[in-house]
């Protein structure tokens, strides 16, 4: 191995940390399509959104023009509690693979939410607090977002109501307890606390819930409780904006050492981490200042970019949310029960969907047994047990590094390691016991799902 | 709050990281008493120890004179994977408490073992590998040490056999799966795989195991398998030596910013973290170069320093290990079943025991409900869900900071935050549900336990 002139971990100084979020939409020639009112199919106005979302966040959501948003001092202070996150040179993985590639990962798991979700949670909670609200509602699947929001709300003294997909609520009691330790109230969804929950339970008495259903409940709860608004951890434009702190820190760290990446890889569910990681890089690409290969990696069992359609669709099961134009598998699509690896939302961030549609990034899907093989390989040499979500990116990064081994190219690969897998040990146990298998939806299943898409002129 | 001239987190540069471990025994006027052969009551020789321990580690164990041990390059490289750990200024906690005290904590939880245990695990695994061994055996209670050792062994390609206290094996299946993911074999103890395990099971068929029993099994397994040795995560002198990296990093970081601590606080079970954290500071104290208040904090339900006796005792239940002179509650002492907070070993590191006996440090004990209250308070403002073990130190640090609030003193408090509580959510759930209570052993119970101490001339 060559002399290690780059540190194992690059930590920015506090003074080097980004002071603004970067809004990639400002540089997009084709802007993401607007959210539509599900009743009228007309673009949602700020006023219409204000019953559900905080005012300042609506402004960010609808703003396709402002390039830089200064990060408020209170949020900068909170960021300093767990940021900067390290940009890690994967020397040990490189040696294990015997690859000439140089591999870096931006590790977002060094905080109790276990992921990058905290970056947007604190922003959304901050604007809710600033608006004088009492609390916020949200949904959570695996629990990373719910945990992050609980932490942010507890820090700011806001109430936090989390609707947790029932199957996770029951199978992941420990995530639930982390949220409760941070003072959040956690309700298994679907529940009898909302009209939409009651309706779904009446129609499907044995259901174990879904993200789309929990979203509907959280939105209804926000509207029903005075002084509450709904917040969301992925998909939305504002989330990609807040998460740009990941990419900005990454770029500052790379620039500091004169490193130019060839390939940037991120896992993709709703797009929060991928969007944040690639924002400043794709910005350069959009402005014609630099070129990078950008690669989204999604589960083969929930392949919205690689096998979905680019169309307006519902964001939730109860159809109470605005319609979004995105790559989607249909709002009723739920990954097969044996899918363990997160990234289970049926649609993709409208920003990322548009960028993908316009050819600014590539996408692949990987089956989960390969994902867990990559996770284990990574854990054993890099000392971090990765989240299944993050391991999709690891899998693709290893594949790219192995291609370099074949060709002898010394490519620089950067990937996003979104978090840790400490609350995913049931899935790891399945893998350790050789009981994990793959399920890839058939074309017929997807076609049936696409037929239910709303018809928009 | 004053201007924040000290960063929230101080990370050393790689070039600033310690290159040697510091052996505090070299500066002790009264050396820790030697390990005794349990049969002859004579000091154990290196030869006698060599059936159980690695040769190089025996040298370190018996060496009371060498002040500095250079850290081998391979271990330095491994350390760079997850070290330096941050020294964090607890600005948010200070603000919450409204204290004039300045609070710092050395956070060792940013690695998958979730604690400082990895610092000694990699060292012990390295010397086993260097000796040409096939593998190592050990015991684990809560699983932090077993996880750390699994990680180190997987990195070096050594086999790792872990005897896990049965109650933990059953109640903490996720820790077990982390170890399995790192390739370790994990056996619930007591087991039928060893003679001592069979004997204990015959005598106590329903037993849920104990650390002392798992140690006996691991030692027997090491002796029974050619090419294996036994390794231990706490208590031993060598462990305090390796863990000195914590204190050395802390001291370098403090010196860099011209900060002189008034009080140094650590939780104390077997003494691995406390010993490592305080080593360089107590060294200055021993050499008369500086003075610090040093405070050990132990659970009220397992109070070896505060209520134990300073005497030779067995290290394990099966009485196969050498005798150590230490503060002990008696080798059969097991904390009450409602004790959730770790730190459950019956004895204390001979190094720390001697330092305490000679007046170089103080000790207090705290009941577990207070510990979890402190944990929750800390988690909500500092964004880290602490391990119950670490929360003993948090509790004492908060108490000291509140005293400063009363007196107006701007004391500088440094404490060791040994790790995270992500695998301790059963205990947090108990606390969240208001179902946690305290148990403090009676004087009569302890007196009965002391009667079983071996009689040494």
Coordinates of C-alpha atoms in Angstrom, one line a residue, chain B residues 60-372:
Chain B
X60 CA 3.2 -6.6 30.4
X61 CA 1.1 -8.1 33.3
X62 CA 4.1 -8.6 35.5
X63 CA 6.1 -5.6 34.6
X64 CA 5.8 -2.9 37.3
X65 CA 8.8 -0.9 36.1
X66 CA 8.7 0.0 32.4
X67 CA 7.0 3.4 32.2
X68 CA 6.3 3.5 28.5
X69 CA 5.4 0.7 26.1
X70 CA 5.6 1.6 22.4
X71 CA 2.3 0.8 20.6
X72 CA 3.1 -1.6 17.7
X73 CA 2.4 0.0 14.3
X74 CA -0.3 -2.6 13.4
X75 CA -2.2 -1.5 16.5
X76 CA -1.7 2.2 15.8
X77 CA -3.2 1.5 12.4
X78 CA -6.2 -0.2 13.9
X79 CA -6.6 2.6 16.4
X80 CA -6.7 5.1 13.5
X81 CA -9.8 3.2 12.2
X82 CA -11.9 4.4 15.2
X83 CA -9.6 6.7 17.2
X84 CA -8.9 9.4 18.3
X85 CA -12.1 9.5 20.2
X86 CA -13.5 13.0 20.7
X87 CA -13.0 15.0 23.9
X88 CA -16.4 16.7 24.0
X89 CA -17.1 20.0 25.8
X90 CA -20.6 19.5 27.2
X91 CA -21.8 23.0 26.4
X92 CA -25.5 21.8 26.1
X93 CA -25.4 20.0 29.4
X94 CA -23.7 23.0 31.1
X95 CA -26.5 25.3 29.7
X96 CA -29.2 22.9 30.8
X97 CA -27.7 22.8 34.4
X98 CA -27.0 26.5 34.4
X99 CA -23.7 25.7 36.0
X100 CA -20.5 27.7 36.0
X101 CA -18.6 24.4 35.8
X102 CA -16.9 23.5 32.6
X103 CA -17.7 19.9 31.7
X104 CA -15.8 17.7 29.3
X105 CA -16.2 14.0 28.5
X106 CA -14.0 11.6 26.6
X107 CA -16.4 9.6 24.4
X108 CA -15.4 6.1 23.6
X109 CA -18.6 4.9 22.1
X110 CA -18.0 5.8 18.4
X111 CA -17.2 2.2 17.3
X112 CA -19.3 -0.9 16.8
X113 CA -18.3 -2.5 20.1
X114 CA -20.0 0.6 21.6
X115 CA -17.3 1.1 24.2
X116 CA -13.6 1.6 25.0
X117 CA -13.1 -2.2 25.2
X118 CA -11.8 -2.3 21.7
X119 CA -8.6 -0.5 22.9
X120 CA -7.4 -3.6 24.8
X121 CA -9.1 -6.2 22.6
X122 CA -7.0 -5.3 19.6
X123 CA -3.8 -5.3 21.7
X124 CA -4.5 -8.7 23.2
X125 CA -5.6 -10.2 19.8
X126 CA -2.5 -8.7 18.2
X127 CA -0.1 -10.4 20.7
X128 CA -2.0 -13.7 20.3
X129 CA -1.6 -13.5 16.5
X130 CA 2.1 -12.6 16.8
X131 CA 2.6 -15.6 19.0
X132 CA 1.2 -17.8 16.2
X133 CA -1.9 -18.8 18.1
X134 CA -5.1 -20.0 16.4
X135 CA -7.5 -18.2 18.6
X136 CA -8.5 -16.8 21.9
X137 CA -11.3 -17.5 24.5
X138 CA -13.0 -15.1 26.7
X139 CA -16.2 -14.4 28.7
X140 CA -18.6 -11.6 28.3
X141 CA -21.5 -10.3 30.4
X142 CA -23.4 -7.5 28.7
X143 CA -21.4 -8.2 25.6
X144 CA -19.3 -5.1 25.0
X145 CA -16.0 -6.9 25.6
X146 CA -17.1 -9.9 23.6
X147 CA -18.1 -7.7 20.7
X148 CA -14.8 -5.8 20.9
X149 CA -12.8 -9.0 20.9
X150 CA -14.8 -10.4 18.0
X151 CA -14.0 -7.3 16.0
X152 CA -10.3 -7.4 16.7
X153 CA -10.1 -11.2 16.0
X154 CA -12.0 -10.9 12.7
X155 CA -9.7 -8.1 11.6
X156 CA -6.6 -10.2 12.4
X157 CA -8.0 -13.6 11.2
X158 CA -8.0 -15.2 14.7
X159 CA -10.7 -17.6 15.9
X160 CA -12.7 -16.2 18.9
X161 CA -14.7 -18.3 21.4
X162 CA -16.9 -16.3 23.7
X163 CA -18.7 -17.6 26.8
X164 CA -21.6 -15.3 27.3
X165 CA -23.4 -15.2 30.7
X166 CA -26.6 -17.1 30.0
X167 CA -29.0 -14.4 31.1
X168 CA -27.4 -11.9 28.8
X169 CA -27.2 -14.5 26.0
X170 CA -31.0 -14.9 26.2
X171 CA -31.9 -11.2 27.0
X172 CA -29.4 -9.6 24.6
X173 CA -29.7 -11.7 21.4
X174 CA -28.6 -8.6 19.4
X175 CA -25.2 -8.4 21.0
X176 CA -24.8 -12.1 20.3
X177 CA -25.6 -11.5 16.6
X178 CA -23.1 -8.6 16.4
X179 CA -20.4 -11.1 17.6
X180 CA -21.6 -13.7 15.2
X181 CA -21.5 -11.2 12.4
X182 CA -17.9 -10.7 13.3
X183 CA -17.4 -14.5 13.0
X184 CA -17.1 -15.4 16.7
X185 CA -18.7 -18.5 18.2
X186 CA -20.8 -17.6 21.2
X187 CA -21.8 -20.1 23.9
X188 CA -24.3 -19.5 26.7
X189 CA -22.5 -20.0 30.0
X190 CA -22.7 -22.2 32.0
X191 CA -22.5 -24.8 29.2
X192 CA -21.9 -28.5 28.8
X193 CA -18.8 -27.7 26.7
X194 CA -16.5 -27.5 29.8
X195 CA -16.0 -29.6 32.9
X196 CA -16.5 -26.6 35.2
X197 CA -19.7 -25.7 33.3
X198 CA -21.1 -29.2 33.7
X199 CA -20.2 -29.1 37.4
X200 CA -22.0 -25.8 38.0
X201 CA -25.0 -27.0 36.0
X202 CA -25.2 -30.2 38.0
X203 CA -25.1 -28.2 41.3
X204 CA -27.4 -25.3 40.1
X205 CA -29.5 -26.7 37.3
X206 CA -31.5 -23.5 36.9
X207 CA -28.7 -21.0 37.0
X208 CA -28.6 -18.1 34.6
X209 CA -24.9 -17.8 34.9
X210 CA -22.4 -15.2 36.2
X211 CA -19.2 -13.5 35.0
X212 CA -17.2 -15.5 37.5
X213 CA -18.6 -18.7 36.0
X214 CA -18.1 -17.7 32.4
X215 CA -14.4 -16.8 33.2
X216 CA -13.9 -20.3 34.6
X217 CA -15.3 -21.8 31.4
X218 CA -13.3 -19.6 29.1
X219 CA -10.0 -20.4 30.9
X220 CA -10.7 -24.1 30.8
X221 CA -11.5 -23.9 27.1
X222 CA -8.2 -22.0 26.4
X223 CA -6.2 -24.6 28.2
X224 CA -8.1 -27.5 26.5
X225 CA -7.7 -26.3 22.9
X226 CA -4.1 -26.3 21.5
X227 CA -3.2 -22.9 20.1
X228 CA -5.6 -21.0 22.2
X229 CA -5.1 -18.6 25.1
X230 CA -7.5 -16.8 27.4
X231 CA -8.0 -13.0 27.3
X232 CA -9.8 -10.7 29.6
X233 CA -11.3 -7.2 29.1
X234 CA -10.9 -5.7 32.6
X235 CA -9.3 -6.1 36.0
X236 CA -5.8 -7.1 34.8
X237 CA -2.8 -4.8 34.8
X238 CA -2.3 -5.2 31.1
X239 CA -5.8 -3.9 30.4
X240 CA -5.1 -0.8 32.4
X241 CA -1.9 -0.4 30.4
X242 CA -3.7 -0.6 27.0
X243 CA -6.5 1.6 28.1
X244 CA -4.1 4.3 29.1
X245 CA -4.6 5.4 25.5
X246 CA -7.9 7.0 26.7
X247 CA -6.1 9.1 29.4
X248 CA -3.2 10.0 27.2
X249 CA -5.4 11.3 24.4
X250 CA -7.5 13.2 26.9
X251 CA -4.4 14.8 28.4
X252 CA -3.0 15.7 25.0
X253 CA -6.3 17.3 24.0
X254 CA -6.6 19.2 27.3
X255 CA -2.9 20.4 27.1
X256 CA -3.5 21.6 23.5
X257 CA -6.0 24.0 24.8
X258 CA -4.3 24.8 28.1
X259 CA -7.1 23.2 30.2
X260 CA -6.3 21.8 33.6
X261 CA -9.0 19.6 35.1
X262 CA -10.0 19.9 38.7
X263 CA -11.9 16.7 38.9
X264 CA -11.6 13.5 36.9
X265 CA -14.6 11.1 37.1
X266 CA -15.0 7.5 35.8
X267 CA -17.4 4.7 36.3
X268 CA -15.8 1.6 37.9
X269 CA -16.7 -2.0 37.4
X270 CA -13.4 -4.0 36.9
X271 CA -11.6 -0.7 36.4
X272 CA -10.7 -0.8 32.7
X273 CA -12.0 2.6 31.7
X274 CA -11.3 4.3 34.9
X275 CA -7.8 3.0 35.1
X276 CA -7.1 4.0 31.5
X277 CA -8.6 7.4 31.9
X278 CA -6.8 8.4 35.0
X279 CA -3.4 6.7 34.4
X280 CA -1.5 9.8 33.1
X281 CA -3.2 12.1 35.6
X282 CA -2.6 9.9 38.6
X283 CA 1.0 9.5 37.3
X284 CA 1.5 13.2 37.7
X285 CA 0.0 13.0 41.1
X286 CA 2.3 10.1 42.1
X287 CA 5.3 12.0 40.8
X288 CA 4.1 15.1 42.7
X289 CA 3.9 17.2 39.5
X290 CA 0.2 18.0 39.7
X291 CA -2.9 17.4 41.8
X292 CA -6.3 16.3 40.7
X293 CA -9.4 15.0 42.5
X294 CA -10.1 11.6 41.1
X295 CA -13.5 10.0 41.6
X296 CA -14.5 6.4 41.0
X297 CA -18.3 5.9 40.7
X298 CA -19.7 2.4 41.2
X299 CA -23.2 1.0 41.4
X300 CA -24.7 0.9 44.9
X301 CA -25.7 -2.7 44.1
X302 CA -22.1 -3.8 43.4
X303 CA -20.0 -1.5 45.6
X304 CA -16.5 -3.2 45.7
X305 CA -14.5 -0.1 46.4
X306 CA -16.9 1.6 48.8
X307 CA -18.1 -1.4 50.8
X308 CA -15.7 -4.3 49.8
X309 CA -12.6 -5.4 51.6
X310 CA -9.0 -5.1 50.3
X311 CA -7.9 -8.7 50.3
X312 CA -6.7 -11.6 48.1
X313 CA -9.7 -13.3 46.4
X314 CA -10.6 -15.6 43.6
X315 CA -11.2 -13.9 40.2
X316 CA -13.6 -16.6 39.1
X317 CA -16.3 -18.9 40.4
X318 CA -14.5 -22.1 39.4
X319 CA -11.4 -21.0 41.3
X320 CA -9.2 -21.9 38.3
X321 CA -7.7 -18.4 38.0
X322 CA -4.9 -16.9 40.0
X323 CA -5.8 -15.0 43.2
X324 CA -5.7 -11.2 43.0
X325 CA -5.4 -8.7 45.8
X326 CA -8.2 -6.2 45.3
X327 CA -11.2 -4.6 46.8
X328 CA -13.7 -7.4 46.6
X329 CA -17.2 -8.3 47.6
X330 CA -16.3 -12.0 47.5
X331 CA -16.0 -14.2 44.4
X332 CA -19.6 -15.6 44.9
X333 CA -21.2 -12.1 45.1
X334 CA -23.7 -11.5 42.3
X335 CA -25.6 -8.2 42.1
X336 CA -29.4 -8.4 42.7
X337 CA -31.4 -9.5 39.7
X338 CA -33.0 -6.0 39.3
X339 CA -29.5 -4.5 38.7
X340 CA -29.4 -3.3 35.1
X341 CA -26.5 -1.1 34.9
X342 CA -23.4 -3.2 34.2
X343 CA -20.3 -2.9 36.4
X344 CA -21.2 -6.2 38.0
X345 CA -17.8 -7.8 38.7
X346 CA -17.2 -8.6 42.3
X347 CA -13.6 -7.2 42.4
X348 CA -11.7 -4.2 41.3
X349 CA -8.4 -3.9 39.3
X350 CA -5.4 -4.5 41.6
X351 CA -3.8 -1.3 40.3
X352 CA -6.9 0.8 41.1
X353 CA -7.4 -1.0 44.4
X354 CA -3.9 -0.1 45.5
X355 CA -4.3 3.5 44.4
X356 CA -7.5 3.8 46.3
X357 CA -6.1 2.1 49.3
X358 CA -3.2 4.6 49.2
X359 CA -5.5 7.6 49.0
X360 CA -4.9 8.7 45.4
X361 CA -8.5 8.5 44.5
X362 CA -12.0 8.7 46.1
X363 CA -15.0 6.4 45.4
X364 CA -18.7 6.8 45.7
X365 CA -21.6 4.6 44.8
X366 CA -25.0 5.6 43.3
X367 CA -28.3 3.7 43.1
X368 CA -29.5 2.8 39.6
X369 CA -32.6 5.0 39.4
X370 CA -30.4 8.0 39.9
X371 CA -28.1 6.7 37.2
X372 CA -30.9 6.4 34.7

